[in-house]
Coordinates of C-alpha atoms in Angstrom, one line a residue:
M18 CA 24.3 144.0 28.0
N19 CA 26.1 144.3 24.7
R20 CA 25.2 147.9 24.5
A21 CA 26.6 148.5 28.0
L22 CA 29.8 146.8 27.0
D23 CA 30.1 148.9 23.8
T24 CA 29.6 152.0 25.8
L25 CA 32.2 151.0 28.3
R26 CA 34.7 150.2 25.5
Q27 CA 34.1 153.6 23.9
R28 CA 34.8 155.4 27.2
F29 CA 37.7 153.2 28.1
P30 CA 39.4 151.8 24.9
L31 CA 41.0 148.4 25.5
T32 CA 44.1 149.7 23.7
W33 CA 44.9 151.7 26.8
L34 CA 45.4 148.5 28.8
G35 CA 48.8 148.2 27.1
L36 CA 49.9 151.2 29.0
M37 CA 49.0 149.8 32.4
P38 CA 52.4 148.1 33.1
F39 CA 54.1 151.4 32.4
V40 CA 51.7 153.4 34.5
I41 CA 52.1 151.0 37.4
F42 CA 55.8 151.1 37.1
V43 CA 55.9 154.9 37.1
V44 CA 53.6 155.1 40.1
M45 CA 55.4 152.5 42.2
F46 CA 59.0 153.6 41.4
L47 CA 58.7 157.3 40.7
V48 CA 55.5 159.0 42.0
L49 CA 55.2 157.2 45.3
P50 CA 58.9 157.4 46.3
T51 CA 58.9 161.1 45.3
M52 CA 55.8 161.8 47.4
H53 CA 57.4 159.9 50.3
I54 CA 60.5 162.2 50.1
V55 CA 58.4 165.4 49.8
I56 CA 56.2 164.4 52.8
G57 CA 59.2 163.3 54.9
A58 CA 61.0 166.6 54.3
F59 CA 58.2 168.3 56.3
Q60 CA 58.0 165.8 59.1
T61 CA 59.7 165.2 62.4
R62 CA 60.8 161.8 63.6
D63 CA 57.4 161.2 65.2
G64 CA 55.5 162.2 62.0
S65 CA 54.4 165.7 63.0
F66 CA 54.6 168.7 60.6
T67 CA 57.6 170.9 60.7
L68 CA 59.6 173.4 58.6
Q69 CA 62.8 172.8 60.6
N70 CA 64.2 170.4 58.1
I71 CA 64.0 173.0 55.4
I72 CA 65.5 175.6 57.7
D73 CA 68.4 173.2 58.5
L74 CA 69.4 173.1 54.9
N75 CA 71.2 176.4 55.6
T76 CA 73.3 175.0 58.4
G77 CA 76.6 173.2 58.6
T78 CA 78.3 172.1 55.3
I79 CA 75.0 171.6 53.5
P80 CA 75.0 174.9 51.6
S81 CA 78.6 174.4 50.5
S82 CA 77.7 170.9 49.3
Y83 CA 74.9 172.3 47.1
W84 CA 77.2 174.9 45.8
I85 CA 79.9 172.3 44.8
S86 CA 77.3 170.1 43.2
I87 CA 76.0 173.1 41.2
K88 CA 79.5 174.0 40.1
I89 CA 80.2 170.5 39.0
S90 CA 76.9 170.3 37.1
V91 CA 77.5 173.6 35.4
A92 CA 81.1 172.7 34.4
S93 CA 80.2 169.2 33.1
A94 CA 77.1 170.6 31.3
A95 CA 79.1 173.4 29.6
L96 CA 82.0 171.2 28.5
G97 CA 79.6 168.5 27.4
S98 CA 77.6 171.0 25.4
L99 CA 80.6 172.5 23.7
I100 CA 82.3 169.2 22.8
G101 CA 79.1 167.4 21.9
F102 CA 77.9 170.3 19.7
A103 CA 81.3 170.3 17.8
M104 CA 81.1 166.5 17.3
A105 CA 77.5 166.5 16.2
A106 CA 78.1 169.4 13.8
S107 CA 81.1 167.6 12.3
V108 CA 79.1 164.5 11.6
V109 CA 75.9 166.3 10.4
F110 CA 77.6 168.7 8.0
G111 CA 80.1 166.2 6.6
A112 CA 83.4 167.4 8.1
V113 CA 84.0 163.7 8.9
P114 CA 83.2 160.6 6.8
R115 CA 79.5 159.8 6.7
W116 CA 80.0 156.2 7.8
I117 CA 81.1 157.4 11.2
K118 CA 77.6 158.9 11.9
S119 CA 75.7 155.6 12.6
P120 CA 78.4 154.1 14.9
L121 CA 78.7 157.5 16.7
L122 CA 74.9 157.8 17.4
T123 CA 74.8 154.1 18.4
F124 CA 77.6 154.6 20.9
S125 CA 76.1 157.8 22.1
G126 CA 72.8 156.0 22.9
V127 CA 74.7 153.4 25.0
A128 CA 77.2 155.8 26.7
S129 CA 74.6 158.3 27.7
N130 CA 73.1 155.6 29.9
F131 CA 76.4 154.3 31.2
A132 CA 76.9 155.5 34.8
G133 CA 77.1 154.3 38.3
V134 CA 79.7 151.9 39.7
P135 CA 80.8 150.5 36.3
L136 CA 81.6 154.1 35.1
A137 CA 83.4 154.9 38.3
F138 CA 85.5 151.7 38.1
A139 CA 86.3 152.4 34.4
F140 CA 87.7 155.8 35.2
L141 CA 89.6 154.6 38.3
A142 CA 91.1 151.9 36.2
T143 CA 92.1 154.5 33.6
F144 CA 93.0 157.7 35.6
G145 CA 93.4 156.4 39.1
P146 CA 96.7 156.2 41.1
V147 CA 97.6 153.0 39.3
G148 CA 95.3 153.5 36.3
L149 CA 96.4 152.6 32.7
V150 CA 96.9 156.2 31.6
T151 CA 98.6 157.2 34.9
V152 CA 101.1 154.4 34.8
F153 CA 101.8 154.9 31.0
L154 CA 102.5 158.6 31.4
R155 CA 104.7 158.0 34.5
Q156 CA 106.8 155.2 33.0
N157 CA 107.2 156.5 29.5
F158 CA 107.3 160.3 29.9
G159 CA 108.0 160.8 33.6
I160 CA 104.7 162.7 34.0
V161 CA 102.8 162.3 37.3
L162 CA 99.2 163.6 36.7
Q163 CA 98.7 164.8 40.3
R164 CA 102.1 166.4 40.7
D165 CA 102.8 167.8 37.2
L166 CA 99.3 168.5 36.0
G167 CA 97.4 168.9 39.3
F168 CA 94.8 166.3 38.1
N169 CA 93.3 164.0 40.7
I170 CA 90.4 161.6 39.8
L171 CA 89.0 162.0 43.4
S172 CA 88.5 165.8 43.0
F173 CA 86.2 168.4 41.5
W174 CA 87.7 168.1 38.0
G175 CA 88.1 164.4 38.3
L176 CA 84.3 164.0 38.9
T177 CA 83.6 166.5 36.1
V178 CA 85.7 164.6 33.6
T179 CA 84.0 161.4 34.6
Y180 CA 80.6 163.0 34.0
L181 CA 81.6 164.0 30.5
F182 CA 81.5 160.4 29.5
F183 CA 77.7 160.5 29.6
Q184 CA 77.2 164.2 29.1
I185 CA 78.9 164.4 25.7
P186 CA 76.9 161.5 24.1
L187 CA 73.6 162.9 25.5
M188 CA 74.4 166.3 23.9
I189 CA 75.1 164.5 20.6
L190 CA 71.8 162.6 20.7
I191 CA 69.7 165.7 21.4
I192 CA 71.5 168.4 19.2
A193 CA 72.0 166.2 16.1
P194 CA 68.3 166.3 15.1
A195 CA 68.3 170.1 15.6
L196 CA 71.3 170.5 13.4
E197 CA 69.7 168.4 10.7
G198 CA 66.7 170.6 10.9
L199 CA 68.6 173.6 9.6
R200 CA 67.4 174.0 6.1
R201 CA 69.8 174.2 3.2
E202 CA 67.8 177.1 1.8
W203 CA 68.8 179.3 4.7
R204 CA 72.5 178.9 4.1
E205 CA 72.0 179.4 0.3
A206 CA 70.0 182.6 0.9
A207 CA 72.6 183.9 3.3
S208 CA 75.3 183.1 0.7
I209 CA 73.4 184.9 -2.1
L210 CA 73.1 188.0 0.1
G211 CA 76.9 188.0 0.6
A212 CA 77.1 186.5 4.1
S213 CA 80.2 184.5 5.0
S214 CA 80.1 181.1 6.7
L215 CA 80.9 182.8 10.0
Q216 CA 78.1 185.4 9.5
Y217 CA 75.6 182.7 8.6
W218 CA 76.3 180.9 11.9
R219 CA 76.3 184.1 13.9
M220 CA 73.2 185.7 12.4
V221 CA 71.1 182.7 11.3
A222 CA 72.0 179.3 12.6
L223 CA 73.0 180.0 16.2
P224 CA 69.9 182.3 16.9
I225 CA 67.7 179.5 15.6
L226 CA 69.6 176.8 17.6
F227 CA 69.9 178.9 20.7
P228 CA 66.7 177.6 22.4
S229 CA 67.9 174.0 21.7
L230 CA 71.4 174.7 23.0
L231 CA 70.2 176.4 26.2
G232 CA 67.5 173.8 26.8
T233 CA 70.1 170.9 26.3
F234 CA 72.4 172.7 28.7
A235 CA 69.6 172.7 31.3
L236 CA 69.0 169.0 30.7
L237 CA 72.7 168.2 31.1
F238 CA 72.8 170.3 34.3
A239 CA 69.9 168.3 35.7
N240 CA 71.5 165.0 34.5
A241 CA 74.8 165.8 36.4
F242 CA 73.1 167.2 39.4
G243 CA 71.0 164.1 40.0
A244 CA 73.9 161.6 39.5
V245 CA 74.4 159.7 42.7
A246 CA 75.9 156.3 42.2
T247 CA 78.8 157.5 40.1
A248 CA 79.8 160.2 42.6
I249 CA 79.6 157.9 45.6
A250 CA 81.4 155.0 43.9
L251 CA 84.2 157.3 42.6
T252 CA 84.9 159.7 45.4
G253 CA 83.3 158.1 48.5
S254 CA 83.3 160.8 51.2
S255 CA 86.3 162.7 49.8
L256 CA 84.2 165.3 48.0
N257 CA 81.5 167.2 49.8
I258 CA 78.6 167.1 47.3
V259 CA 74.8 166.8 48.0
P260 CA 74.3 163.2 46.9
I261 CA 77.1 162.0 49.3
Q262 CA 75.8 164.0 52.2
L263 CA 72.2 162.9 51.5
F264 CA 73.3 159.3 51.5
A265 CA 75.1 159.8 54.8
Q266 CA 72.1 161.4 56.4
I267 CA 69.6 158.7 55.4
R268 CA 72.0 155.8 56.1
G269 CA 72.5 157.2 59.6
D270 CA 76.0 158.7 59.5
V271 CA 77.0 162.1 61.0
L272 CA 73.8 163.5 62.5
G273 CA 71.7 160.5 61.5
N274 CA 68.6 162.5 60.6
P275 CA 66.7 160.8 57.8
N276 CA 64.2 163.7 57.6
L277 CA 67.0 166.1 57.0
G278 CA 68.1 163.8 54.2
Y279 CA 64.6 163.9 52.8
A280 CA 64.8 167.7 52.9
M281 CA 68.1 167.6 51.0
A282 CA 66.6 165.3 48.4
F283 CA 63.6 167.6 48.2
G284 CA 66.0 170.5 47.4
M285 CA 67.6 168.4 44.6
I286 CA 64.1 167.6 43.2
V287 CA 63.3 171.3 43.1
I288 CA 66.5 172.2 41.3
T289 CA 66.3 169.4 38.8
A290 CA 62.6 170.1 38.2
V291 CA 63.3 173.7 37.4
A292 CA 66.1 172.7 35.0
N293 CA 63.8 170.1 33.2
V294 CA 60.9 172.5 32.9
L295 CA 63.3 175.0 31.4
Y296 CA 64.5 172.4 28.9
I297 CA 60.9 171.4 27.9
W298 CA 59.9 175.0 27.4
L299 CA 62.9 175.8 25.3
R300 CA 62.6 172.6 23.3
V301 CA 59.0 173.6 22.4
R302 CA 60.2 177.0 21.3
A303 CA 63.0 175.5 19.2
E304 CA 60.6 173.0 17.5
R305 CA 58.5 175.9 16.2
W306 CA 61.5 177.2 14.2
L307 CA 62.6 173.8 12.9
K308 CA 59.2 172.6 11.6

């Protein structure tokens, strides 16, 4: 009996039991819902198999909603990557006081997960029609954001700027370790060979960091493309993007076809999956250089 128990423990170490809550959570709230969406995308209302839902993704305003979502994701990912990279480089290479690094990374860890209704409310309270910044500029400088600068929080650029609140911190968190992985010997060798600082970055640092930069851009794209609660809470139905149309379909608005909503969600899963696979592949390649 004891021998049988020892054999069982060797095959199934008891330490793995500690992972069971995590496995159960992932299966219940990630795997099963995803499978339900994928299956529903290829079913009719009565449960029979069909490809019509996938074909219908090319009808009506659905293609334009995908295109707008992709443009917002690309814009927020590009701006988030540029600004986040500049901030991380300033901290890592000492262009700003070192005591700022720890608070910045701590804030980035919090802000990168701050989204949904609270984020939408924060930006409406700041840049909305009666927001703090809007009223301050109008009363003190006579500047009306929408009239003079063409900025509207309930628009393409309004949603893009809102997304930057969690895109920039996420970029800082991911790219800072890559910047710290650049060896001092590489810069010294380039300097000995007569390379300027610009030449070092153009010929040494950026080629090494390129997989990390491109991979992080793909991750930021997926992060913005899958954001649902912030877009719905901020713009409502004023902006034709995929999450809002998907929500309307499943809730029963417009055509009221839940299976078409599942097909739209399936399309989002495919796009975000491709972006995440690209990020993982590029991150693995980048880690080879930085070891």
